[in-house]
mmCIF file of C-alpha atoms and ligand atoms in Angstrom:
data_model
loop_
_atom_site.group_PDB
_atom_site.id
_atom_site.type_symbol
_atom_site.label_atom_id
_atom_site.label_comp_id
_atom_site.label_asym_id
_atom_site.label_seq_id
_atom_site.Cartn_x
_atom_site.Cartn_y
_atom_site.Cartn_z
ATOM 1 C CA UNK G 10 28.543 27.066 88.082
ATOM 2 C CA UNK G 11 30.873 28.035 85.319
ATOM 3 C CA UNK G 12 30.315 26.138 82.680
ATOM 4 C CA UNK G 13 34.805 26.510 81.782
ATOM 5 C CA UNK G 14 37.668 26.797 84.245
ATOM 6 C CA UNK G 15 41.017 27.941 83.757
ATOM 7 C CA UNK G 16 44.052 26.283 85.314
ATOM 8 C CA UNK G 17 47.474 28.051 85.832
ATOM 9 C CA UNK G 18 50.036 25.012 86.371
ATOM 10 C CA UNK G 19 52.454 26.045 88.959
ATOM 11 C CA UNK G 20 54.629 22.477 89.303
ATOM 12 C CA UNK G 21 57.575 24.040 87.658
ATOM 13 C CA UNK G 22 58.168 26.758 90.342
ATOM 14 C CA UNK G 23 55.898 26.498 93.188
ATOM 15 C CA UNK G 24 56.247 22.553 92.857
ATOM 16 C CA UNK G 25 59.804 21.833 92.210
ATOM 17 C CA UNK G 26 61.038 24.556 94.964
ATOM 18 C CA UNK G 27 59.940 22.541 97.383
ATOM 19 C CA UNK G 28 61.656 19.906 96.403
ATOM 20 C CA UNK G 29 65.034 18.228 97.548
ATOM 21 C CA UNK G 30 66.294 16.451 94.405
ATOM 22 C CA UNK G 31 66.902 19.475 92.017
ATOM 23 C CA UNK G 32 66.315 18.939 88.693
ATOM 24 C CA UNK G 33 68.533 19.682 85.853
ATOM 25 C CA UNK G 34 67.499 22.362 83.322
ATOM 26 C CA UNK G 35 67.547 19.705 80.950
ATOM 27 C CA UNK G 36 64.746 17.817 82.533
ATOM 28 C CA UNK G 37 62.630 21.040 83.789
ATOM 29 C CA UNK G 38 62.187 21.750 79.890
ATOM 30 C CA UNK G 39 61.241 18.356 79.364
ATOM 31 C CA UNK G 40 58.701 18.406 81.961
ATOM 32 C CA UNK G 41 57.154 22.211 81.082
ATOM 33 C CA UNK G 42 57.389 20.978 77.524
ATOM 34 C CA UNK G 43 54.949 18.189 78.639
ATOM 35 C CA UNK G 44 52.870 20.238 80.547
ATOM 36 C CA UNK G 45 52.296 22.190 76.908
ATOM 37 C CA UNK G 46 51.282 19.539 75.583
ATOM 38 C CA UNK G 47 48.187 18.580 78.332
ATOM 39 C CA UNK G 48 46.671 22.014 76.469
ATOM 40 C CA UNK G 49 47.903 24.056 79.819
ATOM 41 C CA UNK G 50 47.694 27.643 78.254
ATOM 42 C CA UNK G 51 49.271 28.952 81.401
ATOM 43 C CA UNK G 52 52.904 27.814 83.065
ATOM 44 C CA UNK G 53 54.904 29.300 85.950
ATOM 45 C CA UNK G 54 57.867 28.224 84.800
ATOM 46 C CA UNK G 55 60.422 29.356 87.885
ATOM 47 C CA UNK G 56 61.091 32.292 90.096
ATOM 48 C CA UNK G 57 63.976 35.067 90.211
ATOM 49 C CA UNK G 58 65.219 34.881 93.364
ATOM 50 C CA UNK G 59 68.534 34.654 95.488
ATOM 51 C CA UNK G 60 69.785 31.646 94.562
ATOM 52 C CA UNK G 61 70.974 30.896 97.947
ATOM 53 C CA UNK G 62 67.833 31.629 99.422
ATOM 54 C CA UNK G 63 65.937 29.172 96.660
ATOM 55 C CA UNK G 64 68.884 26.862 94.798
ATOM 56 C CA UNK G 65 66.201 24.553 92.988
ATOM 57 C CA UNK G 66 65.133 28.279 90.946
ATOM 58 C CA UNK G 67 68.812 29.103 90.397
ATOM 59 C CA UNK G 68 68.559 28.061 86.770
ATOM 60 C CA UNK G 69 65.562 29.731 85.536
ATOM 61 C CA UNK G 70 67.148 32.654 83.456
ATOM 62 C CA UNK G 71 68.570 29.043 81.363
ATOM 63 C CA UNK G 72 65.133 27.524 81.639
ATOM 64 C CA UNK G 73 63.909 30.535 79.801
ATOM 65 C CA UNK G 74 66.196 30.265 77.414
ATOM 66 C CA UNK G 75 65.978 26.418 76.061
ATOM 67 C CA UNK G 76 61.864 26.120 76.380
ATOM 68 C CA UNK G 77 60.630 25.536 72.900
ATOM 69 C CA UNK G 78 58.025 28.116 73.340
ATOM 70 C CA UNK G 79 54.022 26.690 72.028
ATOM 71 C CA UNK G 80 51.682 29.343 70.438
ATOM 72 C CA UNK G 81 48.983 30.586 72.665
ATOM 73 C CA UNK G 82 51.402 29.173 75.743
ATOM 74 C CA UNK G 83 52.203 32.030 78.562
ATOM 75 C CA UNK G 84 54.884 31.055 80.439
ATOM 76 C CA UNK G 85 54.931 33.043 83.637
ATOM 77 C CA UNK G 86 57.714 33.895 86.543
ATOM 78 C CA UNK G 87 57.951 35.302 89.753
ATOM 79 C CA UNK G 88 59.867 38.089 91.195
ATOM 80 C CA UNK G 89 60.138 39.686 94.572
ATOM 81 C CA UNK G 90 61.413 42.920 94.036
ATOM 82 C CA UNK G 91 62.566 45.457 91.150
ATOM 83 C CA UNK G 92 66.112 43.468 90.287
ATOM 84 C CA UNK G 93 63.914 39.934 90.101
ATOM 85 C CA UNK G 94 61.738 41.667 87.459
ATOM 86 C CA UNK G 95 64.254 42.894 85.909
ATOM 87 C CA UNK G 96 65.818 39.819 85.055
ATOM 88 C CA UNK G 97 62.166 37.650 84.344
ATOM 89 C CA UNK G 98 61.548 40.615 81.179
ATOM 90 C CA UNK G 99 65.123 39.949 80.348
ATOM 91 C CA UNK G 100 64.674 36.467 80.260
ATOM 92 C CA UNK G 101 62.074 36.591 78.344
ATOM 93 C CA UNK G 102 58.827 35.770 80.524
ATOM 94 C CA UNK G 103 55.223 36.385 79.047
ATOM 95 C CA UNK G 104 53.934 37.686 82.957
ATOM 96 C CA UNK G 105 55.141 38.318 85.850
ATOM 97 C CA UNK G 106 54.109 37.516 89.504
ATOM 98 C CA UNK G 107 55.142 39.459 92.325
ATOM 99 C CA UNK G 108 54.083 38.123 96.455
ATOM 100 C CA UNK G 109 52.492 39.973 98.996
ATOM 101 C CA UNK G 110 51.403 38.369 102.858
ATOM 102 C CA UNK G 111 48.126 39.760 104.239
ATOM 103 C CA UNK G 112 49.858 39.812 107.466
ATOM 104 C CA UNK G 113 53.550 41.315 108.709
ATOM 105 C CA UNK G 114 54.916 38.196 110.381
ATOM 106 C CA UNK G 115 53.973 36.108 107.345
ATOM 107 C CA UNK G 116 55.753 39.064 105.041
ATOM 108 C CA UNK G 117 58.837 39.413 107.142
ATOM 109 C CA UNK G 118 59.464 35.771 107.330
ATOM 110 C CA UNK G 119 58.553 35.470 103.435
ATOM 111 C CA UNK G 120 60.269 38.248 102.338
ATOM 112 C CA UNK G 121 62.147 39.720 105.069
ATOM 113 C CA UNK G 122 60.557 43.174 104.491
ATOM 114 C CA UNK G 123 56.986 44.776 105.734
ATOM 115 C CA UNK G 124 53.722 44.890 104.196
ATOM 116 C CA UNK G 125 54.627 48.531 103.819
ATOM 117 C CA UNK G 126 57.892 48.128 102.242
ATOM 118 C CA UNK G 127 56.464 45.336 100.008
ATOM 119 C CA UNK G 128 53.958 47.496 98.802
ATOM 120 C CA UNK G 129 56.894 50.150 97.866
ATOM 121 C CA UNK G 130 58.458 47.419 96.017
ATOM 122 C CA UNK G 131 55.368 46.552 94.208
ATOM 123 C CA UNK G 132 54.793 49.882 92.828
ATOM 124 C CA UNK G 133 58.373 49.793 91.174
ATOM 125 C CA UNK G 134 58.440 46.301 89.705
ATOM 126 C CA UNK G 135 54.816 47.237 88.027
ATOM 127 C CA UNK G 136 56.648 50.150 86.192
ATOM 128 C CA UNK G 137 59.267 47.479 85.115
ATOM 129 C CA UNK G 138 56.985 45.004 84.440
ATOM 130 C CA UNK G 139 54.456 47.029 82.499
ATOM 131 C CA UNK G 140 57.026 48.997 80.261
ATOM 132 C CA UNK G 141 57.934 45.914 79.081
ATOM 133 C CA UNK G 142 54.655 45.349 77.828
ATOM 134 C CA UNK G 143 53.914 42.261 80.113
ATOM 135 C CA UNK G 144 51.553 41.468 82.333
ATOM 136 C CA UNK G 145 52.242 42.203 86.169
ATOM 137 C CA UNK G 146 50.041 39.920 88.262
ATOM 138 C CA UNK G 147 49.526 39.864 92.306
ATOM 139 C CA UNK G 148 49.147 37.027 94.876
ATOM 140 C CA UNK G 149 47.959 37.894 97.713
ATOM 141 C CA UNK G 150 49.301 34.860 100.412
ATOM 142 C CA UNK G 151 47.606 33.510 103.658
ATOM 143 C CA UNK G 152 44.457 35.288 102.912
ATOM 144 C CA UNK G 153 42.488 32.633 104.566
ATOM 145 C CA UNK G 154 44.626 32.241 107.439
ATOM 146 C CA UNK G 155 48.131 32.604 108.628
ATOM 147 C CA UNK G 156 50.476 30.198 110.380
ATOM 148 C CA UNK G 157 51.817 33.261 112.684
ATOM 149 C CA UNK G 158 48.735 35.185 113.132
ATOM 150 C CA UNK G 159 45.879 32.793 112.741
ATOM 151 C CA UNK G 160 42.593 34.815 111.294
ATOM 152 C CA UNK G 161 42.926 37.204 108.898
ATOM 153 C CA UNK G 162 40.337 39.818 108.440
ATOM 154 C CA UNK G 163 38.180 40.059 105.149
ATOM 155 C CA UNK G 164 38.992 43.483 105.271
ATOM 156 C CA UNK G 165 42.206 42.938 105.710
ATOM 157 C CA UNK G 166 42.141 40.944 102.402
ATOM 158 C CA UNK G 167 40.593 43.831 100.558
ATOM 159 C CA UNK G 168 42.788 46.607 101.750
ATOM 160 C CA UNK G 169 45.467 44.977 100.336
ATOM 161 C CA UNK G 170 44.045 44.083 97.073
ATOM 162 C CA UNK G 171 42.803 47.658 97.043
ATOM 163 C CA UNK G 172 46.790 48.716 97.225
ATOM 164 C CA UNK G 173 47.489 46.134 94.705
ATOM 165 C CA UNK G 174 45.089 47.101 91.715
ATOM 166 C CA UNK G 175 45.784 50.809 93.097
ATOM 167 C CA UNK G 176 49.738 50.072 92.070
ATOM 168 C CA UNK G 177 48.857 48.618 88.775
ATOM 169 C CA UNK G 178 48.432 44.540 89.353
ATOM 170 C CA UNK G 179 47.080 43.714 86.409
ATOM 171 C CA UNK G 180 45.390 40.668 87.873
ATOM 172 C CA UNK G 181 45.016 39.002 91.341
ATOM 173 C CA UNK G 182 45.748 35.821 93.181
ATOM 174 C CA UNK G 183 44.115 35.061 96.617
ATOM 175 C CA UNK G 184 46.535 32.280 97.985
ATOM 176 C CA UNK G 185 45.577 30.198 100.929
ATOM 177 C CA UNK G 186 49.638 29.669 100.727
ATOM 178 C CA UNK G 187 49.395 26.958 104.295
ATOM 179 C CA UNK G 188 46.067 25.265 103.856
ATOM 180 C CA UNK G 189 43.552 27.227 106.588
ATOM 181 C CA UNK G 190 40.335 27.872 104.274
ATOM 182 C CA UNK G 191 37.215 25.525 103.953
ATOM 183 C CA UNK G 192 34.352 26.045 102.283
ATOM 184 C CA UNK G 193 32.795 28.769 103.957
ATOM 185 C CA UNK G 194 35.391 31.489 104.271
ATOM 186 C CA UNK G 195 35.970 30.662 100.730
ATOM 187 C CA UNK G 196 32.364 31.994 99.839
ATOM 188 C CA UNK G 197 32.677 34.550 102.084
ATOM 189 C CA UNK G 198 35.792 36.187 101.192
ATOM 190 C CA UNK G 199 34.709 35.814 97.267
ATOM 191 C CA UNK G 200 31.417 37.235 97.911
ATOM 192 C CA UNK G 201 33.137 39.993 99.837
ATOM 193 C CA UNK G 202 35.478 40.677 96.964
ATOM 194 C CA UNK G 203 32.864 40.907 94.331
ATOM 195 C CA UNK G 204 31.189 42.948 96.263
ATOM 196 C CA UNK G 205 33.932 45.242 96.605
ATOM 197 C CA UNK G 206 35.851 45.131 92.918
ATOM 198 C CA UNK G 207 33.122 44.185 90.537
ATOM 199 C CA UNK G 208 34.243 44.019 87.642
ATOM 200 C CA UNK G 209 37.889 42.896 88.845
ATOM 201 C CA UNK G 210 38.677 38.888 87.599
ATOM 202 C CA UNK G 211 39.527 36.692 90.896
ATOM 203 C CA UNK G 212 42.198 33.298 90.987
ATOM 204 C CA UNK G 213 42.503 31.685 93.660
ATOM 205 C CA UNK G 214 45.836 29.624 94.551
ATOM 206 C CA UNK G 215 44.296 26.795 97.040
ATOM 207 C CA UNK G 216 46.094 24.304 99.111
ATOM 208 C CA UNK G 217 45.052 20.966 100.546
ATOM 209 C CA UNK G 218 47.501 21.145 103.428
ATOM 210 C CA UNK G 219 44.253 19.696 105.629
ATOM 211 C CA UNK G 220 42.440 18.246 103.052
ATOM 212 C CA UNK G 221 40.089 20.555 102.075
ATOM 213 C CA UNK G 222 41.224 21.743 98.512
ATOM 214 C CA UNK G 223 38.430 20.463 96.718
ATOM 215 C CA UNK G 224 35.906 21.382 98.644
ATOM 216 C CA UNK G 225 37.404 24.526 98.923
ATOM 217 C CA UNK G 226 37.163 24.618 94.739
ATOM 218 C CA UNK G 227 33.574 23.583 94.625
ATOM 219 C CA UNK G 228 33.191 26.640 97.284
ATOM 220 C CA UNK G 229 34.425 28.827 94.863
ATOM 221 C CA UNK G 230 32.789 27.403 91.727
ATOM 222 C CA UNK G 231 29.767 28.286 93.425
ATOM 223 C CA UNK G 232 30.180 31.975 93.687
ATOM 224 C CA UNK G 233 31.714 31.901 90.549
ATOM 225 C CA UNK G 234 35.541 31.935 90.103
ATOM 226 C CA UNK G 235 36.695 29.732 87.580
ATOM 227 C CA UNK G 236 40.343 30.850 87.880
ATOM 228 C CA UNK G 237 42.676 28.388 89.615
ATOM 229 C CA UNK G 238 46.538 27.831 90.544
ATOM 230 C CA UNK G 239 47.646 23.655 90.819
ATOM 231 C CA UNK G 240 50.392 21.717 90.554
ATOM 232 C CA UNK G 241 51.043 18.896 88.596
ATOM 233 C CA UNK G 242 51.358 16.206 90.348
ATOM 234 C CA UNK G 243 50.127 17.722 93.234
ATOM 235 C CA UNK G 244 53.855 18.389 94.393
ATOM 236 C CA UNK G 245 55.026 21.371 96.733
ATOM 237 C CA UNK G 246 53.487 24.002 98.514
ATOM 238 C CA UNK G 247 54.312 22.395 102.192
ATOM 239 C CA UNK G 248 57.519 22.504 102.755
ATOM 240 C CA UNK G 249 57.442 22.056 106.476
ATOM 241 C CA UNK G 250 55.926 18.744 106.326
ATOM 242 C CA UNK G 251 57.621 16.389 103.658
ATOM 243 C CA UNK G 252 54.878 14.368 102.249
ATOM 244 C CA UNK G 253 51.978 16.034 103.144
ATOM 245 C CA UNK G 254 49.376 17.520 100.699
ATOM 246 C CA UNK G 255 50.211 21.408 99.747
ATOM 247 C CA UNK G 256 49.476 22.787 96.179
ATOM 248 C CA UNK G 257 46.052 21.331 94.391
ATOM 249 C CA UNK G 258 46.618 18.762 92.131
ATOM 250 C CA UNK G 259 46.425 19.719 88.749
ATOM 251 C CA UNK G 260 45.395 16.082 86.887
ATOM 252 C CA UNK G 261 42.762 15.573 90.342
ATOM 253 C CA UNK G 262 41.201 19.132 89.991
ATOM 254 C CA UNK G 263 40.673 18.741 86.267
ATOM 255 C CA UNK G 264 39.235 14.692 86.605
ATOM 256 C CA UNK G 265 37.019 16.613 89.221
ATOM 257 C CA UNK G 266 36.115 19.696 86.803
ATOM 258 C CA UNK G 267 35.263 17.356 83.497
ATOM 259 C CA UNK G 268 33.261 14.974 86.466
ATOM 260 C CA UNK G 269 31.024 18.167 86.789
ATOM 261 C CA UNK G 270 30.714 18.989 82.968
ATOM 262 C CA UNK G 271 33.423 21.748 83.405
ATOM 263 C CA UNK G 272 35.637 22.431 80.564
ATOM 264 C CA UNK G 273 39.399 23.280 81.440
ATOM 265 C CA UNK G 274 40.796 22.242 77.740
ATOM 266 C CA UNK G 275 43.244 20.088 79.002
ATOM 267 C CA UNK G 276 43.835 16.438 77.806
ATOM 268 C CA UNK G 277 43.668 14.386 81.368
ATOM 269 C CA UNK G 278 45.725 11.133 79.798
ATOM 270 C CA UNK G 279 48.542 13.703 79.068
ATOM 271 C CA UNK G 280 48.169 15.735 82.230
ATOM 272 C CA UNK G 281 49.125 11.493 84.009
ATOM 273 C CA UNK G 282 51.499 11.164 81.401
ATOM 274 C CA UNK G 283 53.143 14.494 82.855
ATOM 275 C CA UNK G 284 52.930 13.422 86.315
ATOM 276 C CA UNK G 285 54.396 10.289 85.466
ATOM 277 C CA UNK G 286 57.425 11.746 83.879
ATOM 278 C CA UNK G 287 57.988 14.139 87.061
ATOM 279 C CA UNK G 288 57.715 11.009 89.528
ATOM 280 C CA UNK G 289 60.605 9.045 87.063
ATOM 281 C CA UNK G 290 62.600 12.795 87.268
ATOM 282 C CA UNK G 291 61.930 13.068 91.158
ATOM 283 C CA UNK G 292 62.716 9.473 91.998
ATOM 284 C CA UNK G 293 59.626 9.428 94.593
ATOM 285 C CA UNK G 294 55.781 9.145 94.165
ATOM 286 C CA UNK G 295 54.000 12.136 93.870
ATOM 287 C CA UNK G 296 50.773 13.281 96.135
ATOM 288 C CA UNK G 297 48.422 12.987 93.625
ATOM 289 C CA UNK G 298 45.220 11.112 93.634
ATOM 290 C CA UNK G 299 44.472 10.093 90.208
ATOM 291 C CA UNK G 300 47.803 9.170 88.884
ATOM 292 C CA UNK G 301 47.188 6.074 91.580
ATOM 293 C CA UNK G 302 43.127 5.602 90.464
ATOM 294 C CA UNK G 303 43.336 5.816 87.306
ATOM 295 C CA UNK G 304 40.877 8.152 85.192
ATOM 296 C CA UNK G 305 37.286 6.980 84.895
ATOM 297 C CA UNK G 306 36.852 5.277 81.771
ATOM 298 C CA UNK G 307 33.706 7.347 80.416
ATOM 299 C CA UNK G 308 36.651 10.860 80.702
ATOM 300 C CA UNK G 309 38.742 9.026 78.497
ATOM 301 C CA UNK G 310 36.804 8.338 75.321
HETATM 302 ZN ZN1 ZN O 10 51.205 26.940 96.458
#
């Protein structure tokens, strides 16, 4: 087991995107400002994309603009092609992400274009990315498991990551973006990956569309990874069923991680205190676990 974890909050973009009630840019700094305070060292803070394909990310050039930036705080975007990354260096993001589907129909319906075109894409927004002295990151999505094509081949997985790291992702993100892994493919397809990049570092971006998030994180501890995507308040990620469990919990995952004698650095009575503020901004309770149980006492002291 690792004995230290590292959580990359994703509320702000993957979260809030998914969400009817759009905030103001006002409140979305307030709430990434409180999420720098919970000792988060890593933020997505929105996405450049059409805004009529994604209105709730129109504002994130402005959200960029008005953060009041903490040392040692990298506040990420995504983009999904060459003009998206354009505009995240402009604005003035510390990384960028760009999104790939291990499988076509999941690509075309994501992105409207093909694996093959994506890849074309990718190569250009890493030259963009990286001349701007910034980190270009990759997420592979439905890598366990696709709503359109059900199983997707480990070696599927790899080929693509191959690609990835062969058009200069810095780093990579193995999404199970609808909530189809458990415990076992999680080993496997870590195991797998070790096996094939050894001395690559691994995230993984879990759901918990059917529950099995956690388990699916103690999976992964197990082999190793200590890299993962959640959301505060355990918002977003499942936007075809309103209410229903998508993105990890970031205040559950860390109560879970400091259970186990994990470190993550983060301040769990903040990380509610976040949570809290995004429920009063949302109007609505929030999927989280914890924020209803409170912490356990011993955590707190
Ligand atoms: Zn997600």
């Amino acid at each position: 087991m690792p004995a230290r974890a590292h959580i990359r909050e994703v509320g702000p973009r993957d979260g809030l995107q998914n969400e009817e009630k759009i905030l103001s840019t006002a409140e979305k700094i307030r709430l990434i400002d409180a999420l720098g305070a919970t000792g988060l060292t890593e933020i997505e803070v929105g996405a450049f994309v059409r805004p009529q394909n994604v209105p709730q990310m129109a504002d994130t050039a402005e959200v960029f603009a008005g953060l009041r930036r903490r040392p040692g705080v990298t506040y990420s975007a995504i983009a999904p092609n060459v003009v998206g990354a354009r505009r995240a260096v402009a604005a003035g993001a510390d990384a960028v992400q760009v999104f790939l589907s291990a499988t076509e129909s999941h690509n075309r319906s994501n992105v409207n274009m093909s694996v093959e075109q994506s890849l074309a894409n990718v190569a250009d927004m890493g030259e963009v990315v990286r001349s701007a002295g910034i980190p270009f990151d990759a997420v592979l999505s439905v890598a366990f498991g696709c709503p359109f094509e059900g199983h997707v081949p480990i070696e599927r997985v790899l080929e693509l990551c191959g690609r990835l790291l062969d058009l200069g992702a810095e780093r990579l993100t193995l999404g199970d973006t609808t909530g189809m892994a458990h415990p076992v493919l999680v080993r496997q397809v870590v195991l797998a990956f070790r096996e094939r990049f050894p001395r690559q570092p691994l995230r993984l971006h879990l759901h918990s569309a059917r529950g099995a998030g956690l388990a699916n994180i103690l999976a992964a501890l197990e082999v190793g990874v200590a890299e993962f995507d959640s959301s505060i308040g355990g918002i977003g990620g499942c936007p075809f069923a309103p209410g229903a469990p998508g993105n990890l919990c970031t205040e559950d995952l860390t109560h879970m991680l400091h259970e186990m004698g994990i470190a993550t650095g983060l301040d769990l009575p903040a990380l509610i205190d976040a949570a809290l503020l995004l429920e009063r901004m949302l109007g609505h309770v929030v999927p989280g676990q914890t924020i209803k149980a409170g912490i356990c006492k011993h955590l707190t002291g």
